[in-house]
Coordinates of C-alpha atoms in Angstrom, one line a residue:
Chain A
M1 CA 10.9 8.9 -51.7
R2 CA 13.1 10.5 -49.1
L3 CA 12.2 10.6 -45.5
P4 CA 12.9 13.8 -43.5
P5 CA 16.2 13.5 -41.6
S6 CA 14.4 13.4 -38.3
A7 CA 12.6 10.2 -39.3
R8 CA 15.7 8.6 -40.5
A9 CA 17.5 9.4 -37.2
L10 CA 14.8 7.7 -35.1
P11 CA 16.0 4.1 -35.4
A12 CA 19.5 5.2 -34.5
L13 CA 18.2 7.1 -31.5
F14 CA 16.1 4.1 -30.5
K15 CA 19.2 1.9 -30.6
V16 CA 21.2 4.4 -28.5
G17 CA 18.4 4.6 -26.0
F18 CA 18.2 0.8 -25.8
S19 CA 21.9 0.3 -25.3
E20 CA 21.9 3.0 -22.6
A21 CA 19.2 1.1 -20.8
V22 CA 21.1 -2.1 -21.1
A23 CA 24.4 -0.5 -20.0
Y24 CA 22.8 0.7 -16.7
R25 CA 20.8 -2.5 -16.3
A26 CA 21.6 -2.8 -12.5
E27 CA 20.3 0.7 -11.9
F28 CA 17.4 0.0 -14.2
L29 CA 16.4 -3.1 -12.2
V30 CA 16.4 -1.1 -9.0
W31 CA 14.1 1.5 -10.6
M32 CA 11.7 -1.2 -11.6
F33 CA 11.7 -2.8 -8.2
S34 CA 11.0 0.6 -6.6
T35 CA 7.5 0.5 -8.3
T36 CA 6.4 -2.4 -6.2
M37 CA 3.7 -0.3 -4.5
P38 CA 0.8 -2.1 -6.3
L39 CA 2.0 -5.4 -4.7
I40 CA 1.8 -3.9 -1.3
M41 CA -1.6 -2.4 -2.0
L42 CA -2.6 -5.8 -3.2
A43 CA -1.7 -7.3 0.1
L44 CA -3.6 -4.7 1.9
W45 CA -6.8 -4.9 -0.2
S46 CA -6.7 -8.7 -0.1
A47 CA -6.7 -8.4 3.7
V48 CA -9.6 -6.1 3.5
A49 CA -11.5 -8.4 1.1
R50 CA -10.8 -11.5 3.2
D51 CA -14.0 -11.2 5.2
A52 CA -16.3 -9.8 2.6
P53 CA -16.0 -8.2 -0.9
V54 CA -15.6 -4.4 -1.3
G55 CA -18.0 -3.3 -4.0
R56 CA -17.5 -5.6 -7.0
F57 CA -14.0 -6.4 -5.7
G58 CA -13.4 -9.8 -4.0
Q59 CA -9.8 -11.0 -3.3
K60 CA -9.5 -12.4 -6.8
E61 CA -10.6 -9.1 -8.4
F62 CA -8.1 -7.2 -6.3
V63 CA -5.3 -9.5 -7.5
A64 CA -6.3 -9.0 -11.1
Y65 CA -6.6 -5.2 -10.6
F66 CA -3.3 -4.6 -8.9
L67 CA -1.2 -6.9 -11.1
A68 CA -2.7 -5.0 -14.0
T69 CA -1.7 -1.8 -12.3
F70 CA 1.9 -3.0 -12.0
I71 CA 2.0 -3.9 -15.7
V72 CA 0.6 -0.6 -16.8
R73 CA 2.9 1.5 -14.6
Q74 CA 5.9 -0.4 -15.9
L75 CA 5.0 0.1 -19.5
T76 CA 3.8 3.7 -19.3
G77 CA 6.3 5.3 -17.0
S78 CA 8.3 8.4 -17.9
W79 CA 11.1 10.2 -16.0
V80 CA 11.7 12.9 -18.5
A81 CA 10.9 15.7 -15.9
W82 CA 13.9 14.7 -13.8
E83 CA 16.2 14.4 -16.8
M84 CA 15.2 17.8 -18.2
N85 CA 15.6 19.4 -14.8
Y86 CA 19.1 18.0 -14.6
E87 CA 20.1 18.9 -18.1
I88 CA 18.7 22.4 -17.9
R89 CA 20.4 23.2 -14.6
H90 CA 23.7 21.8 -15.8
G91 CA 23.5 23.3 -19.2
T92 CA 24.0 20.0 -21.0
L93 CA 20.7 20.6 -22.7
A94 CA 22.8 22.6 -25.2
R95 CA 23.9 19.3 -26.7
R96 CA 20.4 18.3 -27.6
L97 CA 19.6 21.7 -29.0
L98 CA 22.4 21.4 -31.5
R99 CA 20.8 18.4 -33.2
P100 CA 18.4 18.8 -36.0
I101 CA 15.6 17.0 -34.2
H102 CA 13.0 18.4 -31.8
P103 CA 14.3 17.5 -28.3
M104 CA 10.8 16.4 -27.3
L105 CA 11.0 13.7 -30.0
M106 CA 14.5 12.7 -28.7
Y107 CA 13.3 12.3 -25.2
A108 CA 10.3 10.4 -26.3
V109 CA 12.3 7.9 -28.3
Q110 CA 14.8 7.5 -25.5
N111 CA 11.9 6.8 -23.2
L112 CA 10.4 4.2 -25.6
A113 CA 13.7 2.6 -26.2
A114 CA 13.8 1.4 -22.5
Q115 CA 10.4 -0.3 -23.0
P116 CA 11.7 -3.6 -24.3
L117 CA 13.8 -4.0 -21.1
R118 CA 10.7 -3.2 -19.0
L119 CA 8.8 -6.0 -20.8
V120 CA 11.3 -8.4 -19.2
V121 CA 9.6 -7.6 -15.9
A122 CA 6.1 -6.8 -17.2
L123 CA 5.7 -10.0 -19.3
P124 CA 6.1 -12.5 -16.4
M125 CA 3.7 -10.3 -14.5
A126 CA 1.3 -10.5 -17.4
V127 CA 1.4 -14.3 -17.3
L128 CA 0.8 -14.2 -13.6
W129 CA -2.1 -11.9 -14.3
L130 CA -3.6 -14.2 -16.9
A131 CA -3.3 -17.1 -14.5
S132 CA -5.0 -15.2 -11.8
V133 CA -7.8 -13.9 -13.9
G134 CA -8.4 -17.0 -15.9
T135 CA -8.8 -16.7 -19.7
G136 CA -12.5 -17.3 -19.4
Q137 CA -12.9 -13.9 -17.6
L138 CA -11.3 -11.9 -20.4
S139 CA -13.4 -9.7 -22.5
R140 CA -14.3 -11.2 -26.0
D141 CA -15.0 -7.9 -27.5
P142 CA -12.3 -6.8 -30.0
V143 CA -13.4 -3.2 -29.8
L144 CA -12.6 -3.2 -26.1
W145 CA -9.2 -4.6 -26.7
M146 CA -8.5 -2.0 -29.3
A147 CA -9.7 0.6 -26.9
W148 CA -7.3 -0.9 -24.3
A149 CA -4.3 -0.5 -26.8
A150 CA -5.3 3.1 -27.4
A151 CA -5.6 3.7 -23.7
M152 CA -2.1 2.3 -23.1
L153 CA -0.7 4.6 -25.7
G154 CA -2.7 7.5 -24.4
S155 CA -1.7 6.8 -20.8
W156 CA 2.0 6.9 -21.8
L157 CA 1.4 10.1 -23.7
V158 CA -0.4 11.8 -20.8
T159 CA 2.5 10.8 -18.5
F160 CA 5.1 11.8 -21.0
F161 CA 3.6 15.2 -21.9
S162 CA 2.8 16.2 -18.4
S163 CA 6.3 15.2 -17.3
F164 CA 7.8 17.1 -20.2
A165 CA 5.7 20.2 -19.4
I166 CA 6.9 20.1 -15.8
G167 CA 10.4 19.5 -17.0
S168 CA 10.1 22.7 -19.1
L169 CA 9.3 24.6 -15.9
S170 CA 13.0 24.2 -15.0
F171 CA 13.6 27.1 -17.4
F172 CA 11.6 29.3 -15.1
M173 CA 12.4 28.0 -11.6
E174 CA 15.2 26.2 -9.8
S175 CA 13.2 23.4 -8.5
S176 CA 10.6 22.0 -10.9
V177 CA 11.2 18.7 -9.3
K178 CA 9.1 20.0 -6.4
I179 CA 6.2 20.6 -8.8
M180 CA 6.8 17.0 -10.0
D181 CA 6.5 15.9 -6.4
V182 CA 3.1 17.6 -6.1
W183 CA 2.0 16.0 -9.3
L184 CA 3.1 12.6 -8.2
T185 CA 1.3 13.0 -4.9
L186 CA -2.0 13.8 -6.6
F187 CA -1.2 11.0 -9.1
F188 CA -0.9 8.4 -6.3
V189 CA -4.3 9.4 -4.9
F190 CA -6.4 9.9 -8.0
S191 CA -4.9 7.6 -10.6
G192 CA -6.2 4.3 -9.2
Y193 CA -2.7 3.3 -8.4
L194 CA -3.4 2.8 -4.7
I195 CA -7.1 2.6 -4.7
P196 CA -9.4 1.6 -7.6
V197 CA -11.3 4.8 -8.4
E198 CA -14.6 3.0 -8.1
L199 CA -14.1 2.8 -4.3
F200 CA -13.9 6.5 -3.8
P201 CA -17.0 8.4 -2.5
P202 CA -19.0 9.8 -5.5
A203 CA -17.8 13.4 -5.1
V204 CA -14.2 12.5 -5.2
R205 CA -14.9 10.1 -8.1
T206 CA -16.4 12.9 -10.2
L207 CA -13.4 15.1 -9.4
G208 CA -11.1 12.3 -10.4
D209 CA -12.9 11.9 -13.7
W210 CA -12.0 15.4 -14.7
L211 CA -8.3 15.3 -13.6
P212 CA -5.7 13.8 -15.9
F213 CA -4.4 11.3 -13.3
R214 CA -7.0 8.6 -13.8
Y215 CA -6.1 8.4 -17.5
Q216 CA -2.5 7.6 -16.6
I217 CA -3.2 4.3 -14.8
G218 CA -6.8 3.7 -14.0
L219 CA -8.3 3.6 -17.5
P220 CA -6.1 0.9 -19.1
V221 CA -6.3 -1.1 -15.9
E222 CA -10.1 -0.9 -15.8
L223 CA -10.2 -1.9 -19.5
M224 CA -8.0 -4.9 -18.7
T225 CA -10.3 -6.0 -15.9
S226 CA -13.4 -5.4 -18.0
A227 CA -14.9 -2.7 -15.8
H228 CA -16.6 -0.9 -18.7
D229 CA -18.9 -1.7 -21.6
R230 CA -18.2 -0.3 -25.0
H231 CA -20.0 2.9 -24.6
A232 CA -18.4 3.9 -21.3
A233 CA -15.0 2.8 -22.5
L234 CA -15.1 4.9 -25.6
A235 CA -16.3 7.9 -23.7
L236 CA -13.5 7.6 -21.2
L237 CA -11.0 7.1 -24.1
A238 CA -12.2 10.4 -25.6
R239 CA -11.5 12.2 -22.4
Q240 CA -8.1 10.6 -22.2
W241 CA -7.1 11.8 -25.6
A242 CA -8.5 15.2 -24.9
W243 CA -6.0 15.3 -22.1
V244 CA -3.3 14.1 -24.4
A245 CA -4.0 16.9 -26.8
L246 CA -4.2 19.5 -24.1
L247 CA -1.0 18.4 -22.4
L248 CA 0.9 18.3 -25.7
L249 CA -0.1 21.9 -26.5
G250 CA 0.8 23.0 -22.9
A251 CA 4.1 21.2 -23.0
L252 CA 5.1 22.7 -26.4
W253 CA 4.0 26.2 -25.3
L254 CA 6.0 26.0 -22.0
W255 CA 9.0 24.6 -23.9
R256 CA 9.0 27.4 -26.4
R257 CA 8.6 30.1 -23.8
G258 CA 11.2 28.6 -21.6
L259 CA 13.8 28.0 -24.3
R260 CA 14.2 31.7 -24.8
R261 CA 15.4 32.0 -21.3
F262 CA 17.9 29.2 -21.6
A263 CA 21.6 29.9 -21.3
A264 CA 24.0 27.0 -21.2
Y265 CA 26.1 27.6 -18.1
G266 CA 29.8 26.8 -18.5
G267 CA 29.2 25.5 -22.1
Chain B
M1 CA 37.3 12.0 21.5
S2 CA 35.0 13.6 24.0
L3 CA 31.3 13.7 24.0
P4 CA 30.9 17.5 24.4
R5 CA 33.1 18.0 21.4
Y6 CA 30.8 15.9 19.2
W7 CA 27.8 17.6 20.7
R8 CA 29.2 21.0 19.5
L9 CA 30.1 19.5 16.2
L10 CA 26.5 18.3 15.7
R11 CA 25.1 21.7 16.6
A12 CA 27.4 23.3 14.1
Q13 CA 26.4 20.9 11.3
V14 CA 22.6 21.4 12.0
R15 CA 23.1 25.1 12.0
A16 CA 25.0 25.0 8.7
S17 CA 22.4 23.0 6.9
T18 CA 19.6 25.2 8.2
L19 CA 21.3 28.3 7.0
T20 CA 21.9 26.8 3.6
L21 CA 18.3 26.0 3.3
L22 CA 17.1 29.4 4.5
Q23 CA 18.9 30.9 1.5
Y24 CA 16.2 29.4 -0.7
R25 CA 13.2 30.8 1.2
F26 CA 10.6 29.9 -1.4
D27 CA 11.8 26.3 -1.5
F28 CA 11.7 26.2 2.3
L29 CA 8.1 27.2 2.4
A30 CA 7.1 25.0 -0.5
D31 CA 8.7 22.0 1.1
G32 CA 6.9 22.6 4.3
F33 CA 3.6 22.7 2.4
L34 CA 4.6 19.7 0.3
E35 CA 5.3 17.7 3.5
I36 CA 1.9 18.4 4.9
L37 CA 0.2 17.5 1.5
W38 CA 2.2 14.3 1.3
A39 CA 1.5 13.3 4.8
S40 CA -2.2 13.9 4.5
T41 CA -2.5 12.0 1.2
S42 CA -0.9 9.0 3.0
L43 CA -4.1 9.0 5.0
V44 CA -6.4 8.7 2.0
P45 CA -6.2 4.9 1.5
L46 CA -6.9 4.5 5.2
F47 CA -10.1 6.6 4.9
V48 CA -11.2 4.7 1.8
V49 CA -10.5 1.3 3.4
F50 CA -12.4 2.0 6.6
R51 CA -15.3 3.6 4.8
T52 CA -16.4 0.1 4.0
R53 CA -15.8 -1.7 7.3
E54 CA -15.2 -1.4 11.0
S55 CA -11.9 -3.3 11.2
V56 CA -9.3 -4.8 9.0
A57 CA -7.1 -7.8 10.2
G58 CA -8.1 -7.0 13.8
W59 CA -7.3 -3.3 13.6
S60 CA -10.0 -0.6 14.1
F61 CA -9.8 2.7 12.3
G62 CA -8.3 4.5 15.3
E63 CA -5.7 1.8 15.9
A64 CA -4.7 1.7 12.2
L65 CA -4.4 5.5 12.3
L66 CA -1.8 5.1 15.1
V67 CA 0.3 3.0 12.8
T68 CA 0.1 5.5 10.1
G69 CA 1.0 8.2 12.6
W70 CA 4.2 6.4 13.4
F71 CA 4.9 6.0 9.7
I72 CA 4.6 9.7 9.2
L73 CA 6.8 10.4 12.2
L74 CA 9.5 8.0 11.1
Q75 CA 9.4 9.2 7.5
G76 CA 10.1 12.7 8.8
I77 CA 13.1 11.4 10.7
L78 CA 14.3 9.3 7.7
E79 CA 14.0 12.0 5.2
G80 CA 14.9 14.9 7.4
A81 CA 17.9 13.6 9.3
I82 CA 19.1 10.3 7.7
N83 CA 18.4 10.3 4.0
P84 CA 20.0 13.6 3.0
S85 CA 23.3 13.0 4.6
L86 CA 23.8 9.6 3.4
T87 CA 22.8 10.4 -0.1
S88 CA 25.6 12.9 -0.2
V89 CA 28.0 10.2 0.9
V90 CA 27.3 8.3 -2.2
E91 CA 28.0 11.4 -4.2
H92 CA 31.3 11.9 -2.2
I93 CA 32.4 8.3 -3.0
R94 CA 31.7 8.7 -6.7
M95 CA 33.5 12.0 -7.0
G96 CA 36.3 11.1 -4.7
T97 CA 35.7 14.0 -2.5
L98 CA 35.2 11.8 0.5
D99 CA 39.0 12.4 1.0
F100 CA 38.2 15.8 2.5
V101 CA 35.8 14.2 5.0
L102 CA 38.3 11.5 6.0
L103 CA 41.1 14.1 6.6
K104 CA 39.0 15.9 9.2
P105 CA 40.0 15.1 12.8
A106 CA 36.7 13.5 13.8
D107 CA 35.0 10.2 13.3
A108 CA 34.1 9.8 9.6
Q109 CA 30.8 8.0 10.2
F110 CA 29.7 10.8 12.5
L111 CA 30.7 13.5 10.0
V112 CA 29.0 11.9 7.0
S113 CA 25.9 11.1 9.0
T114 CA 25.4 14.6 10.2
A115 CA 26.4 16.4 7.0
K116 CA 23.0 17.5 5.9
F117 CA 19.6 18.0 7.6
Q118 CA 16.3 19.1 6.2
P119 CA 14.6 20.8 9.1
W120 CA 11.3 21.3 7.4
R121 CA 10.6 17.6 7.7
A122 CA 9.9 18.5 11.3
T123 CA 6.4 19.3 10.1
N124 CA 6.0 15.6 9.9
I125 CA 6.3 15.4 13.7
L126 CA 3.5 17.9 14.0
T127 CA 1.3 16.0 11.5
A128 CA 2.0 12.8 13.4
G129 CA 1.1 14.5 16.6
V130 CA -2.3 15.6 15.2
V131 CA -2.9 12.0 13.9
F132 CA -2.1 10.5 17.3
V133 CA -4.5 12.9 19.1
Y134 CA -7.2 12.2 16.6
A135 CA -6.6 8.4 16.8
F136 CA -6.9 8.4 20.5
H137 CA -10.0 10.6 20.3
L138 CA -11.5 7.9 18.1
I139 CA -10.4 5.1 20.4
G140 CA -11.9 7.0 23.3
R141 CA -9.1 6.8 25.8
S142 CA -5.6 8.0 26.3
P143 CA -2.4 6.0 26.3
S144 CA -1.0 4.7 29.6
L145 CA 2.2 6.1 31.0
A146 CA 3.9 2.8 30.6
G147 CA 2.8 2.6 27.0
L148 CA 4.2 6.1 26.3
I149 CA 7.6 5.2 27.8
A150 CA 7.7 2.0 25.8
A151 CA 6.8 3.9 22.7
V152 CA 9.7 6.4 23.3
F153 CA 12.1 3.4 23.6
L154 CA 10.8 2.0 20.4
L155 CA 11.1 5.3 18.7
F156 CA 14.8 5.2 19.6
S157 CA 15.2 1.6 18.4
S158 CA 13.4 2.2 15.1
T159 CA 15.5 5.3 14.4
L160 CA 18.6 3.3 15.1
L161 CA 17.4 0.5 12.8
L162 CA 16.6 2.9 10.0
Y163 CA 20.0 4.6 10.4
S164 CA 21.9 1.3 10.5
M165 CA 20.1 0.0 7.4
W166 CA 21.2 3.2 5.7
I167 CA 24.8 2.8 6.8
L168 CA 24.8 -0.7 5.4
T169 CA 23.4 0.6 2.1
V170 CA 26.0 3.3 1.9
S171 CA 28.7 0.8 2.7
A172 CA 27.6 -1.1 -0.4
A173 CA 28.4 2.1 -2.4
F174 CA 32.1 1.6 -1.7
Y175 CA 31.8 -1.6 -3.8
V176 CA 29.3 -0.8 -6.5
V177 CA 29.3 3.0 -6.6
K178 CA 26.3 3.7 -8.7
I179 CA 23.5 3.2 -6.3
D180 CA 22.0 6.6 -5.8
N181 CA 18.6 5.3 -6.7
L182 CA 18.7 2.7 -3.9
S183 CA 17.2 5.5 -1.8
F184 CA 14.1 5.3 -3.9
L185 CA 13.9 1.5 -3.5
F186 CA 14.4 1.9 0.2
S187 CA 11.6 4.5 0.5
S188 CA 9.2 2.4 -1.6
I189 CA 9.8 -0.6 0.6
F190 CA 9.4 1.6 3.7
D191 CA 6.1 2.6 2.4
A192 CA 4.7 -0.7 3.4
A193 CA 5.2 0.3 7.0
R194 CA 2.2 2.5 7.0
W195 CA -0.1 -0.5 7.4
P196 CA -0.4 -2.7 10.4
S197 CA 2.0 -5.6 9.8
T198 CA -0.7 -8.2 10.5
I199 CA -2.3 -7.5 7.1
F200 CA 0.6 -9.1 5.5
R201 CA 0.6 -12.9 5.2
G202 CA 3.1 -15.6 4.4
G203 CA 6.4 -14.5 2.8
L204 CA 5.8 -10.8 3.0
S205 CA 5.0 -11.1 6.7
F206 CA 8.3 -12.9 7.4
V207 CA 10.3 -10.4 5.3
F208 CA 8.7 -7.4 7.1
T209 CA 9.3 -8.8 10.5
F210 CA 12.8 -10.3 10.3
V211 CA 14.6 -9.1 7.1
I212 CA 13.4 -5.5 6.8
P213 CA 11.9 -5.1 10.3
L214 CA 9.1 -2.7 9.3
A215 CA 6.8 -4.3 11.8
L216 CA 9.1 -3.3 14.6
M217 CA 9.2 0.3 13.3
T218 CA 5.5 1.2 13.2
T219 CA 3.3 -1.6 14.3
Y220 CA 5.1 -2.4 17.6
P221 CA 5.1 1.3 18.7
A222 CA 1.4 1.6 17.9
L223 CA 0.8 -1.6 20.0
A224 CA 2.9 -0.1 22.8
L225 CA 0.7 3.0 22.8
L226 CA -2.3 0.8 23.0
G227 CA -0.8 -1.1 25.9
R228 CA -0.8 -4.4 24.0
L229 CA 3.0 -4.9 23.6
H230 CA 4.7 -7.5 25.8
G231 CA 7.7 -6.3 27.8
S232 CA 9.8 -9.1 26.4
T233 CA 9.1 -8.0 22.8
L234 CA 10.2 -4.5 23.8
L235 CA 13.4 -5.8 25.3
L236 CA 14.0 -8.0 22.2
A237 CA 13.5 -5.0 19.9
L238 CA 15.9 -2.9 21.8
T239 CA 18.6 -5.5 21.9
G240 CA 18.1 -6.4 18.3
S241 CA 18.4 -2.8 17.1
I242 CA 21.6 -2.1 19.2
L243 CA 23.2 -5.3 17.8
F244 CA 22.2 -4.3 14.3
A245 CA 23.8 -0.9 14.8
L246 CA 27.0 -2.5 16.0
L247 CA 27.0 -4.7 13.0
A248 CA 26.5 -1.7 10.7
R249 CA 29.4 0.0 12.4
V250 CA 31.7 -3.0 11.8
V251 CA 30.6 -3.2 8.1
W252 CA 31.2 0.5 7.7
L253 CA 34.7 0.3 9.1
A254 CA 35.5 -2.6 6.8
S255 CA 34.1 -0.9 3.7
I256 CA 35.9 2.4 4.4
G257 CA 39.1 0.4 4.5
K258 CA 38.4 -0.4 0.9
Y259 CA 38.0 3.2 -0.1
T260 CA 40.6 4.2 -2.7
S261 CA 39.6 7.7 -3.8
A262 CA 38.4 8.3 -7.3
S263 CA 41.3 9.8 -9.1
S264 CA 44.1 7.6 -7.7

């Protein structure tokens, strides 16, 4: 049986992406350290919880929550919007178009190839997380852990597809990066990155449930900290994957429409 | 090198960057809007935190708002007047085009520091003003004159500190070149300054007071406005920041001596 050429190219692309990440390891490290926001929020919320717990969150719960946030952000990040913006404006996207693989797949593999390096930071954090939570507190329900794995994948896909869609906007406008900034601003508020979504007033919570941002960070973190029972977890997971599907369609549509307008400046 | 000459030079540089930005009118408006959005979302965690209690680490809601107001103000200065210029230096060093700057008959540090401004960040000053007024409305009194004067001095010293830290960062670019993402690291650390420094304990508290003096930049000015800052602390902050600026100048001069263009 012969695999299609794109499938055979994937391992090679993965290798290239990994070597790239290793080659720029200093830069990579700086990137990783610039996502230390959860640790600062951890300090803040611990200070808040010092006198009395907030909702179900005592100091210990906040530690578990924000360490989990750090891990999830490390492993589900995507910067494809910036890369696409750069390549479209400089015309270097032409190089990708020449290859017989859909550029979206190329970007995705490149993104995933950096993940092993991110584990270098995420794993010690995970050990720290386990130590802080205590293994006794972990959920014993295998369904919930499977849901967590699916939620991690889903959260990367939501991030990647939304980033890809915004990157595709560079075909239409000079500064899609600005749109990315707006997205990120909303992401910081609604994703549970700075504030656990439970702590929002009910109206804001409902709004957040319908927006995609919570499914980028909040859902996997909540599953890690056993905030949901089976039923609730699966319902939220369904919403997340609905967003995955919607964003995939949107991203592909924008890409197709945009590509027609593409002209490689300067070749 | 006379002062009026540099004043004229500064005006010319500001004018040039404003005109460049006005070419992209949509961007100009969008950025103004984005600034306001960004500043107001930086208030969200504060609202959520204080929904559950009256005070955190000894700070009431109004008082903590003052700190956030300073954070918004300084972020405007950092990203409007300091960040853009110095990011372009890194680019210059990498491309070797810093030669053109060095050839000009004016101080190179001055030229690179004033190369680019982003005037729409001035909206941050307005936002900060609104936050200050609201905060004092909540506290129920107005700041004393002495407090205001002290705050102005601290504004000067924290701007100087931010600028010097940036000069040091850029000086590093002469040695390691590929550091354009250091600006992201810098802003993400600076983000901690939106909270009163007393919420941080242990190691973090030490780092944010002495290594990266975030406490000095936002918490002290807020304390000054509240009239709770000691005169001696103010004096110490001023001397410290001036010494730091001098140090940055020395390091800059040493690093620029190392510069060997890109193509040679």
